[in-house]
Coordinates of C-alpha atoms in Angstrom, one line a residue:
X1045 CA 10.6 16.9 13.8
X1046 CA 13.0 15.8 11.5
X1047 CA 14.3 17.0 7.7
X1048 CA 12.0 13.9 6.6
X1049 CA 8.7 14.4 5.0
X1050 CA 5.3 12.6 5.3
X1051 CA 3.9 11.8 2.2
X1052 CA -0.3 11.8 2.2
X1053 CA -1.8 9.8 2.0
X1054 CA 0.0 7.3 4.1
X1055 CA -2.3 4.9 3.8
X1056 CA -3.7 4.7 0.0
X1057 CA -7.2 3.3 -1.2
X1058 CA -9.9 2.2 0.6
X1059 CA -9.0 2.9 4.5
X1060 CA -11.3 5.5 5.9
X1061 CA -12.1 6.4 9.5
X1062 CA -8.8 6.2 11.2
X1063 CA -8.0 5.3 15.0
X1064 CA -4.6 5.7 16.0
X1065 CA -2.8 4.7 19.1
X1066 CA 0.5 4.4 20.5
X1067 CA 2.0 1.5 22.5
X1068 CA 5.7 2.2 23.4
X1069 CA 7.7 2.5 20.1
X1070 CA 4.8 1.3 18.1
X1071 CA 1.8 2.9 16.0
X1072 CA -1.2 1.4 14.8
X1073 CA -4.2 2.5 12.9
X1074 CA -7.6 0.9 12.7
X1075 CA -9.7 1.8 9.9
X1076 CA -13.2 0.8 8.6
X1077 CA -13.8 -2.2 6.0
X1078 CA -17.7 -2.4 6.0
X1079 CA -18.9 -5.1 4.2
X1080 CA -15.3 -6.8 3.5
X1081 CA -14.4 -9.5 5.7
X1082 CA -12.5 -10.4 7.8
X1083 CA -13.4 -6.7 9.8
X1084 CA -11.1 -3.8 10.4
X1085 CA -7.6 -3.5 9.0
X1086 CA -5.0 -2.7 11.5
X1087 CA -1.7 -1.4 9.8
X1088 CA 1.5 -0.8 11.9
X1089 CA 4.4 1.8 11.7
X1090 CA 7.6 2.8 14.1
X1091 CA 8.1 6.3 12.3
X1092 CA 4.5 7.4 11.3
X1093 CA 6.0 7.6 7.6
X1094 CA 6.1 3.6 6.2
X1095 CA 3.3 1.6 7.3
X1096 CA 2.5 -2.1 6.5
X1097 CA -1.0 -3.8 6.9
X1098 CA -0.8 -6.0 9.9
X1099 CA -4.1 -7.6 10.9
X1100 CA -7.8 -8.0 10.7
X1101 CA -8.6 -8.8 14.1
X1102 CA -12.7 -9.8 13.5
X1103 CA -12.3 -13.2 11.8
X1104 CA -15.1 -15.4 13.7
X1105 CA -18.4 -15.9 13.4
X1106 CA -19.3 -15.0 17.2
X1107 CA -17.5 -11.5 16.6
X1108 CA -18.9 -10.6 13.2
X1109 CA -21.4 -11.8 10.3
X1110 CA -21.8 -9.5 7.9
X1111 CA -24.5 -11.7 5.7
X1112 CA -27.2 -9.6 4.3
X1113 CA -25.8 -6.5 5.3
X1114 CA -26.2 -4.0 3.0
X1115 CA -23.5 -2.5 0.4
X1116 CA -21.4 -0.1 2.5
X1117 CA -22.9 -1.1 5.4
X1118 CA -21.2 -3.5 8.3
X1119 CA -18.0 -2.6 10.1
X1120 CA -18.1 1.4 10.4
X1121 CA -15.6 3.7 12.1
X1122 CA -13.5 1.5 14.4
X1123 CA -11.9 2.9 17.6
X1124 CA -8.6 1.4 18.7
X1125 CA -7.3 2.5 22.3
X1126 CA -4.6 0.9 24.6
X1127 CA -4.8 0.7 28.6
X1128 CA -4.3 -2.0 31.5
X1129 CA -2.3 -3.9 29.2
X1130 CA -5.2 -4.6 26.5
X1131 CA -6.0 -3.4 23.2
X1132 CA -9.7 -2.2 23.2
X1133 CA -11.4 -2.6 19.8
X1134 CA -15.0 -0.7 19.5
X1135 CA -16.6 -1.3 16.2
X1136 CA -20.3 -0.6 14.8
X1137 CA -22.2 -3.3 12.8
X1138 CA -24.6 -1.5 10.2
X1139 CA -27.7 -4.2 9.4
X1140 CA -29.9 -1.4 8.0
X1141 CA -29.0 2.1 6.2
X1142 CA -32.6 3.3 5.5
X1143 CA -33.0 6.3 3.6
X1144 CA -30.6 9.2 3.8
X1145 CA -32.0 12.2 5.1
X1146 CA -30.8 15.4 7.0
X1147 CA -32.3 17.8 9.7
X1148 CA -35.7 18.5 9.1
X1149 CA -36.3 15.9 6.6
X1150 CA -39.9 14.9 6.5
X1151 CA -40.9 10.9 6.8
X1152 CA -38.5 8.4 9.2
X1153 CA -35.2 7.7 8.6
X1154 CA -34.9 3.9 10.0
X1155 CA -31.3 2.2 10.8
X1156 CA -30.0 -0.4 13.0
X1157 CA -26.4 -0.2 14.4
X1158 CA -25.1 -2.5 16.9
X1159 CA -22.0 -1.5 18.9
X1160 CA -19.5 -3.7 20.4
X1161 CA -16.2 -4.3 22.0
X1162 CA -13.3 -6.6 22.0
X1163 CA -9.7 -7.1 23.4
X1164 CA -6.8 -8.8 23.2
X1165 CA -3.4 -8.7 25.0
X1166 CA -1.8 -8.8 21.4
X1167 CA -2.7 -6.9 18.4
X1168 CA -1.8 -9.4 16.1
X1169 CA -3.4 -12.3 18.3
X1170 CA -6.5 -13.6 18.8
X1171 CA -9.5 -11.0 20.0
X1172 CA -11.8 -11.8 22.6
X1173 CA -15.6 -12.6 22.2
X1174 CA -17.7 -9.4 21.6
X1175 CA -18.9 -7.4 24.5
X1176 CA -22.6 -6.0 23.2
X1177 CA -22.6 -2.3 24.3
X1178 CA -25.7 -0.8 22.8
X1179 CA -27.6 0.1 19.0
X1180 CA -28.5 3.9 19.6
X1181 CA -26.0 5.4 17.1
X1182 CA -22.6 4.8 15.4
X1183 CA -18.9 6.0 15.7
X1184 CA -18.7 4.8 19.3
X1185 CA -15.1 5.6 21.0
X1186 CA -13.9 4.2 24.3
X1187 CA -12.4 7.0 26.3
X1188 CA -9.9 6.0 29.4
X1189 CA -9.8 8.7 31.9
X1190 CA -6.7 9.2 34.5
X1191 CA -8.7 7.8 37.5
X1192 CA -9.1 4.3 35.6
X1193 CA -13.0 4.7 34.8
X1194 CA -14.1 4.2 31.1
X1195 CA -16.6 6.1 29.2
X1196 CA -17.9 5.4 25.5
X1197 CA -19.3 8.3 23.4
X1198 CA -21.0 7.6 19.9
X1199 CA -23.1 9.9 17.7
X1200 CA -27.1 9.6 18.5
X1201 CA -29.3 8.9 15.6
X1202 CA -32.9 10.3 15.7
X1203 CA -35.3 8.4 13.4
X1204 CA -38.1 10.6 14.2
X1205 CA -39.8 13.3 11.2
X1206 CA -38.9 16.6 11.5
X1207 CA -35.8 16.0 14.1
X1208 CA -32.1 16.3 13.6
X1209 CA -30.9 12.7 12.3
X1210 CA -27.5 13.6 13.8
X1211 CA -28.9 14.4 17.1
X1212 CA -25.3 14.9 18.7
X1213 CA -22.8 13.0 20.6
X1214 CA -23.8 11.0 24.0
X1215 CA -21.6 9.9 26.9
X1216 CA -22.2 6.7 28.9
X1217 CA -19.8 4.9 31.7
X1218 CA -18.7 1.4 30.7
X1219 CA -17.8 -1.2 33.9
X1220 CA -15.1 -3.3 33.1
X1221 CA -16.3 -5.7 35.7
X1222 CA -20.0 -5.6 34.6
X1223 CA -18.8 -5.9 31.0
X1224 CA -21.8 -3.4 30.1
X1225 CA -22.7 -0.1 30.2
X1226 CA -23.9 2.0 33.4
X1227 CA -25.8 4.5 34.3
X1228 CA -27.8 6.7 32.2
X1229 CA -26.5 8.1 28.6
X1230 CA -26.0 11.8 28.7
X1231 CA -25.9 14.3 25.5
X1232 CA -22.7 16.1 25.9
X1233 CA -22.6 18.1 22.6
X1234 CA -25.2 19.0 20.2
X1235 CA -22.7 19.9 17.2
X1236 CA -22.6 22.8 15.1
X1237 CA -24.2 24.5 12.3
X1238 CA -22.6 22.6 10.0
X1239 CA -24.4 19.4 11.3
X1240 CA -24.1 15.8 10.9
X1241 CA -22.1 15.2 13.8
X1242 CA -20.2 12.2 14.0
X1243 CA -16.8 10.2 14.9
X1244 CA -16.4 11.6 18.5
X1245 CA -13.1 11.0 20.3
X1246 CA -12.6 12.2 23.5
X1247 CA -8.9 13.3 25.3
X1248 CA -7.6 14.9 28.6
X1249 CA -4.8 17.7 28.7
X1250 CA -4.0 19.9 31.5
X1251 CA -7.0 19.7 33.3
X1252 CA -9.3 19.9 30.0
X1253 CA -11.5 17.5 28.4
X1254 CA -11.2 17.8 24.4
X1255 CA -13.9 16.5 22.1
X1256 CA -13.1 16.4 18.6
X1257 CA -15.9 15.5 16.1
X1258 CA -16.5 15.1 12.6
X1259 CA -19.1 17.2 10.7
X1260 CA -20.4 18.2 7.5
X1261 CA -20.8 14.5 6.0
X1262 CA -17.9 12.4 4.7
X1263 CA -18.2 14.2 1.2
X1264 CA -16.9 17.7 0.2
X1265 CA -18.3 19.7 3.2
X1266 CA -16.2 17.3 5.8
X1267 CA -14.8 18.9 8.6
X1268 CA -13.2 18.2 12.2
X1269 CA -14.3 20.3 15.0
X1270 CA -13.0 20.7 18.5
X1271 CA -14.7 21.8 21.8
X1272 CA -13.5 21.4 25.5
X1273 CA -14.4 21.5 28.9
X1274 CA -13.2 21.4 32.5
X1275 CA -16.4 18.9 33.4
X1276 CA -16.2 15.6 31.5
X1277 CA -20.0 15.8 31.0
X1278 CA -19.9 19.6 29.9
X1279 CA -20.7 22.4 29.1
X1280 CA -18.2 22.0 26.2
X1281 CA -16.8 25.4 24.7
X1282 CA -16.4 25.3 20.7
X1283 CA -12.7 26.2 19.5
X1284 CA -12.3 29.7 18.5
X1285 CA -11.8 28.8 14.7
X1286 CA -14.6 26.1 15.4
X1287 CA -13.2 23.8 12.7
X1288 CA -9.6 22.6 12.6
X1289 CA -8.9 20.9 9.9
X1290 CA -11.3 21.0 6.7
X1291 CA -11.1 21.0 2.8
X1292 CA -14.3 22.7 2.3
X1293 CA -14.4 25.7 -0.2
X1294 CA -10.5 24.9 -1.0
X1295 CA -10.9 23.1 -4.6
X1296 CA -7.2 23.9 -5.1
X1297 CA -6.3 21.2 -1.7
X1298 CA -5.5 17.5 -3.0
X1299 CA -6.9 15.9 -0.2
X1300 CA -10.5 16.8 -0.5
X1301 CA -13.1 15.1 2.1
X1302 CA -10.7 15.7 4.9
X1303 CA -12.1 14.9 8.5
X1304 CA -13.3 12.1 10.8
X1305 CA -9.7 12.6 12.9
X1306 CA -8.2 11.5 15.6
X1307 CA -4.7 12.1 17.8
X1308 CA -1.7 10.6 18.8
X1309 CA 1.3 11.7 20.8
X1310 CA 4.6 10.9 19.7
X1311 CA 7.6 9.7 22.2
X1312 CA 9.0 13.4 22.0
X1313 CA 5.7 15.0 23.0
X1314 CA 4.6 16.1 19.7
X1315 CA 0.8 15.6 18.5
X1316 CA -0.2 14.0 15.2
X1317 CA -3.5 13.7 13.4
X1318 CA -5.1 10.9 11.3
X1319 CA -7.5 11.8 9.1
X1320 CA -9.6 10.3 6.5
X1321 CA -9.6 12.1 2.8
X1322 CA -10.3 11.7 -0.8
X1323 CA -8.6 12.0 -4.0
X1324 CA -10.9 12.9 -6.8
X1325 CA -9.7 11.9 -10.3
X1326 CA -8.6 15.1 -12.1
X1327 CA -10.9 15.1 -14.9
X1328 CA -14.1 13.4 -13.2
X1329 CA -14.3 14.5 -9.6
X1330 CA -14.9 10.9 -8.2
X1331 CA -12.9 9.3 -5.6
X1332 CA -12.2 5.7 -7.2
X1333 CA -9.6 5.1 -4.5
X1334 CA -12.3 5.7 -1.8
X1335 CA -11.8 7.5 1.5
X1336 CA -7.6 7.6 2.3
X1337 CA -5.8 7.8 5.5
X1338 CA -3.6 10.7 5.8
X1339 CA -1.8 12.5 8.6
X1340 CA 0.2 15.8 10.0
X1341 CA 1.4 17.6 13.0
X1342 CA -0.6 19.6 14.9
X1343 CA 0.2 22.5 17.2
X1344 CA -1.3 23.2 20.8
X1345 CA -1.1 26.8 21.1
X1346 CA -0.8 29.2 24.3
X1347 CA -4.5 29.3 24.5
X1348 CA -4.9 25.6 25.0
X1349 CA -6.3 25.0 21.5
X1350 CA -5.0 22.9 18.8
X1351 CA -4.5 24.0 15.2
X1352 CA -2.8 23.3 12.1
X1353 CA 0.9 24.1 11.6
X1354 CA -0.1 26.8 9.0
X1355 CA -2.8 27.9 11.2
X1356 CA -5.5 27.9 8.7
X1357 CA -6.8 24.2 8.9
X1358 CA -5.3 23.1 5.6
X1359 CA -4.9 19.2 4.8
X1360 CA -1.4 18.7 3.7
X1361 CA 0.0 16.7 0.8
X1362 CA 3.6 16.6 2.7
X1363 CA 4.2 17.8 6.1
X1364 CA 7.3 17.1 8.3
X1365 CA 7.8 13.6 9.8
X1366 CA 8.7 13.0 13.5
X1367 CA 12.3 13.0 14.8
X1368 CA 11.8 8.9 15.0
X1369 CA 14.5 6.3 13.3
X1370 CA 13.2 5.1 10.0
X1371 CA 11.5 1.8 9.7
X1372 CA 10.9 0.6 6.2
X1373 CA 8.9 -2.5 5.5
X1374 CA 9.4 -4.8 2.8
X1375 CA 7.1 -3.8 -0.3
X1376 CA 4.2 -6.1 -1.0
X1377 CA 4.9 -8.1 -4.0
X1378 CA 3.3 -7.9 -7.4
X1379 CA 2.5 -11.6 -7.7
X1380 CA 0.1 -13.5 -5.3
X1381 CA 0.9 -16.6 -6.1
X1382 CA -1.5 -18.6 -4.0
X1383 CA 1.3 -21.2 -2.7
X1384 CA 0.3 -20.8 0.8
X1385 CA -2.6 -22.3 2.9
X1386 CA -3.6 -19.0 3.8
X1387 CA -4.9 -16.0 1.2
X1388 CA -2.2 -13.3 0.9
X1389 CA -3.3 -10.5 3.5
X1390 CA -3.9 -8.0 0.9
X1391 CA -7.2 -9.8 -0.3
X1392 CA -10.6 -9.8 1.2
X1393 CA -14.1 -11.5 0.5
X1394 CA -17.5 -10.1 1.1
X1395 CA -19.6 -10.9 4.1
X1396 CA -19.2 -14.3 5.3
X1397 CA -17.4 -15.8 8.5
X1398 CA -17.2 -19.1 6.5
X1399 CA -14.9 -18.4 3.5
X1400 CA -14.7 -21.9 2.9
X1401 CA -17.8 -22.2 1.4
X1402 CA -16.4 -19.8 -1.3
X1403 CA -12.5 -20.6 -1.8
X1404 CA -9.8 -22.9 -1.1
X1405 CA -5.9 -22.8 -1.2
X1406 CA -5.6 -26.5 -0.6
X1407 CA -8.1 -28.2 -3.1
X1408 CA -5.6 -27.7 -5.7
X1409 CA -2.0 -26.2 -4.2
X1410 CA -0.6 -23.4 -5.9
X1411 CA -3.9 -22.3 -7.1
X1412 CA -7.0 -20.4 -5.6
X1413 CA -9.8 -22.4 -6.3
X1414 CA -13.4 -20.2 -6.3
X1415 CA -16.5 -22.3 -6.0
X1416 CA -19.6 -21.0 -7.9
X1417 CA -22.1 -18.9 -5.9
X1418 CA -24.7 -16.2 -5.8
X1419 CA -24.8 -13.4 -8.4
X1420 CA -22.3 -10.5 -8.3
X1421 CA -24.1 -7.9 -5.7
X1422 CA -25.6 -10.6 -3.5
X1423 CA -25.8 -9.4 0.1
X1424 CA -25.3 -13.2 1.2
X1425 CA -22.8 -15.8 -0.5
X1426 CA -21.0 -14.3 -3.2
X1427 CA -18.0 -15.7 -4.6
X1428 CA -15.5 -12.8 -5.1
X1429 CA -12.0 -12.3 -3.8
X1430 CA -10.4 -9.1 -4.4
X1431 CA -7.6 -6.5 -3.1
X1432 CA -7.8 -2.7 -3.1
X1433 CA -7.1 -0.5 -5.9
X1434 CA -4.5 1.7 -4.5
X1435 CA -3.4 3.7 -7.3
X1436 CA -4.9 5.6 -10.4
X1437 CA -3.0 3.8 -13.0
X1438 CA -2.5 0.1 -12.3
X1439 CA -2.3 -3.2 -14.5
X1440 CA -3.8 -6.8 -13.0
X1441 CA -3.5 -9.9 -14.6
X1442 CA -4.7 -13.3 -13.8
X1443 CA -5.0 -16.9 -15.7
X1444 CA -8.2 -18.7 -15.3
X1445 CA -9.1 -22.8 -15.6
X1446 CA -12.6 -22.7 -15.9
X1447 CA -15.2 -24.8 -18.0
X1448 CA -18.5 -23.7 -17.8
X1449 CA -21.1 -26.2 -19.0
X1450 CA -23.9 -23.5 -19.2
X1451 CA -24.9 -20.0 -19.3
X1452 CA -25.5 -20.0 -15.7
X1453 CA -22.0 -20.1 -14.9
X1454 CA -19.3 -17.3 -15.0
X1455 CA -15.8 -16.8 -13.8
X1456 CA -13.4 -14.0 -14.4
X1457 CA -11.4 -10.7 -13.6
X1458 CA -13.8 -8.0 -12.0
X1459 CA -12.9 -4.5 -11.2
X1460 CA -15.7 -3.8 -8.5
X1461 CA -17.1 -1.2 -6.0
X1462 CA -20.3 -2.8 -5.0
X1463 CA -23.3 -4.7 -6.3
X1464 CA -24.3 -2.0 -8.2
X1465 CA -20.9 -0.6 -10.1
X1466 CA -18.5 -3.0 -11.1
X1467 CA -16.8 -4.1 -14.6
X1468 CA -16.4 -7.8 -15.1
X1469 CA -14.9 -10.0 -17.6
X1470 CA -16.0 -13.2 -17.7
X1471 CA -15.9 -16.8 -19.5
X1472 CA -19.2 -18.4 -19.5
X1473 CA -21.0 -20.9 -21.9
X1474 CA -23.6 -20.1 -24.2
X1475 CA -25.8 -22.5 -26.5
X1476 CA -24.9 -21.0 -29.8
X1477 CA -21.4 -19.3 -29.1
X1478 CA -20.0 -22.4 -26.9
X1479 CA -17.3 -21.0 -24.5
X1480 CA -16.8 -17.4 -24.6
X1481 CA -15.8 -14.3 -23.0
X1482 CA -18.0 -11.2 -22.6
X1483 CA -18.4 -8.2 -20.1
X1484 CA -20.9 -7.0 -18.0
X1485 CA -20.8 -3.7 -16.3
X1486 CA -23.0 -2.1 -13.9
X1487 CA -23.9 1.4 -14.2
X1488 CA -25.5 3.4 -11.4
X1489 CA -25.8 6.9 -12.8
X1490 CA -26.4 6.0 -16.5
X1491 CA -29.6 5.7 -18.5
X1492 CA -29.4 2.1 -18.8
X1493 CA -28.3 0.3 -15.3
X1494 CA -26.3 -2.6 -17.1
X1495 CA -24.3 -3.4 -20.4
X1496 CA -22.7 -6.3 -22.2
X1497 CA -20.4 -6.6 -24.9
X1498 CA -20.5 -9.0 -27.6
X1499 CA -19.5 -12.6 -26.9
X1500 CA -16.0 -13.6 -27.9
X1501 CA -15.7 -17.3 -28.4
X1502 CA -12.5 -19.0 -26.7
X1503 CA -11.3 -22.6 -27.3
X1504 CA -12.5 -25.1 -24.5
X1505 CA -10.0 -27.1 -22.1
X1506 CA -7.5 -24.2 -22.3
X1507 CA -6.3 -21.8 -19.8
X1508 CA -7.0 -18.1 -20.4
X1509 CA -5.4 -15.1 -19.1
X1510 CA -7.1 -12.0 -18.5
X1511 CA -5.7 -8.8 -18.1
X1512 CA -7.1 -4.9 -17.0
X1513 CA -5.4 -1.7 -17.7
X1514 CA -6.5 1.5 -15.3
X1515 CA -5.4 4.7 -16.2
X1516 CA -7.5 7.3 -13.9
X1517 CA -11.1 7.0 -15.5
X1518 CA -10.1 4.8 -18.5
X1519 CA -10.6 1.1 -18.3
X1520 CA -9.4 -1.9 -20.9
X1521 CA -10.0 -5.6 -20.8
X1522 CA -7.5 -8.0 -22.5
X1523 CA -6.8 -11.4 -22.9
X1524 CA -4.4 -14.2 -24.3
X1525 CA -4.2 -17.6 -24.6
X1526 CA -0.9 -19.7 -24.5
X1527 CA 1.6 -17.1 -25.1
X1528 CA 0.4 -15.2 -28.0
X1529 CA -0.2 -11.7 -28.2
X1530 CA -2.9 -9.6 -25.8
X1531 CA -6.0 -9.2 -27.6
X1532 CA -7.7 -6.1 -26.2
X1533 CA -11.7 -5.6 -26.2
X1534 CA -12.4 -2.4 -28.5
X1535 CA -14.6 -0.9 -25.8
X1536 CA -13.1 1.7 -23.3
X1537 CA -15.0 1.2 -20.0
X1538 CA -15.7 3.9 -17.4
X1539 CA -13.6 3.3 -14.4
X1540 CA -15.1 6.5 -12.2
X1541 CA -18.2 4.9 -11.6
X1542 CA -16.0 2.5 -9.1
X1543 CA -16.3 5.6 -6.6
X1544 CA -18.5 7.1 -3.8
X1545 CA -19.9 9.7 -6.2
X1546 CA -21.1 7.6 -8.7
X1547 CA -24.5 6.4 -7.2
X1548 CA -28.3 6.0 -7.7
X1549 CA -29.9 8.9 -5.3
X1550 CA -29.9 7.9 -1.4
X1551 CA -27.6 4.9 -1.7
X1552 CA -24.6 4.8 0.8
X1553 CA -21.1 4.7 -0.8
X1554 CA -18.4 4.6 1.9
X1555 CA -15.8 2.0 0.3
X1556 CA -13.4 2.3 -2.5
X1557 CA -12.6 0.1 -5.7
X1558 CA -11.4 -3.1 -5.7
X1559 CA -10.1 -5.4 -8.7
X1560 CA -10.3 -9.5 -8.3
X1561 CA -11.6 -12.7 -9.4
X1562 CA -14.8 -13.9 -9.0
X1563 CA -17.2 -17.2 -9.8
X1564 CA -21.1 -17.7 -10.0
X1565 CA -23.2 -21.0 -10.2
X1566 CA -26.7 -19.7 -10.6
X1567 CA -28.1 -23.4 -11.1
X1568 CA -26.8 -23.6 -7.3
X1569 CA -24.3 -27.0 -8.2
X1570 CA -20.9 -24.7 -6.9
X1571 CA -19.0 -25.0 -10.5
X1572 CA -15.3 -24.0 -9.6
X1573 CA -12.7 -21.9 -11.4
X1574 CA -9.4 -21.9 -10.6
X1575 CA -6.5 -19.0 -10.9
X1576 CA -3.1 -19.4 -10.5
X1577 CA -1.6 -16.2 -9.6
X1578 CA -3.1 -12.7 -9.4
X1579 CA -0.7 -9.9 -10.2
X1580 CA -1.3 -6.3 -9.4
X1581 CA 1.2 -3.5 -10.2
X1582 CA 1.2 0.0 -9.9
X1583 CA 2.6 2.4 -12.4
X1584 CA 2.8 5.6 -14.3
X1585 CA 0.2 6.9 -16.5
X1586 CA 0.4 5.6 -20.2
X1587 CA -1.5 6.6 -23.1
X1588 CA -3.3 3.1 -24.1
X1589 CA -2.5 1.9 -27.7
X1590 CA -4.4 -1.1 -29.1
X1591 CA -0.9 -2.8 -30.0
X1592 CA 0.7 -5.7 -28.4
X1593 CA 2.0 -4.8 -25.0
X1594 CA 4.9 -6.8 -23.5
X1595 CA 3.9 -9.7 -21.1
X1596 CA 2.4 -9.3 -17.9

């Protein structure tokens, strides 16, 4: 290890369920993307300290079509491995979430998950057509044994009334030659009393097979569990401490919700563990940045078991970095100018493998043109392009040219978590007010589920600059025409609703807050809106005063 420190989280903002692999001197982490397209984020590092977003492998309709997938469904928990000169990527496409129920609940809980495998000789190259694996559960992971055979492990879902929904971890052999699972599946681990057993990964070390799982659910009770066996199919004995990492019952720890881990070995033989975590707002307790990715060194004891460096299973905000040469990547520019034919990599859209239906970067060079489609929150064709919120405090600004003809045409700046959680500053047209600005909010945990501000008339035929200021749970919108002063809406909006924890009962909430641009045409005529740029700037907290701020 070195004197340098890893500062967690290493992947800020919505980047959950990390799977890590080292190939030579390069490290790669794959994380879940859920309903956001393209599927699976892959970050790259050479020192475990500095990371860059490199690629998203699932970008063709034949690999991934998320149309109709509910919010927080779609791509769950990818597994990225390397063997035989190929990268292997396993992923789940969740088509139905069903009811949230746990062990012993009455009634059924019906879910649909389909698990696939794609491969590529290059991490940033074209990936193969998918191989269908199974649909028995989620969080599939591929293990490459040292005899060349390969095995799939995944969580087993039991929908039956009165049963433990999280029925344990099953194992089945995968045949490369036949491109399918072979033999019968076998339950190798039922989990502990904590329950909600998921996120399995298998490793082999010194004659033992080690099984790492996530337990306790992906909220405040999350934990990393370890078991081992001399035989691949078990029986598996639990770690003496059972849970090797958790922030359960540790409210003083900055990194809450710690769990769903994976291991990597450095060139020098040191073991590091990546895991998801959440940083709640200090005075709200909600995680607007979603579930993020952290990393820390682990130590193998003389008894052959893995532990954290403090021996207590604590998630660390800072940890010693490995003794590797520093490799720093250029920072992401504040401004996305839309001057290229491809969308900047930080931006994604929702569900569809056919983005040309939603936006164009060539119809008006130097501008992003959005074509009005379905409502905000549609599970099908929603025209929304956005990037992750990765800091508690930030400013985002854009300029829009849009001339709506009636009230069913809208476009503007949006802070978005999902169809039931957003704040949307948009332009539209009203028979009396004409062209105007207003905010529509969807509030999942309020008495009234939606709210609108009064209309603010704006002149036709002029570009409008739109701006949002977010400081922890406080969100303010502003606008200006030409180069005048910013005009601030008087309302303070609640940014804390853009979080996993703000929810109607039983709904899945596994993503994070985004900020971006949207356009709707509910009449079906695809009225377009043009955006010249999008600025996203992270900053320190500042008390917001409704006085003119300097230009963004």
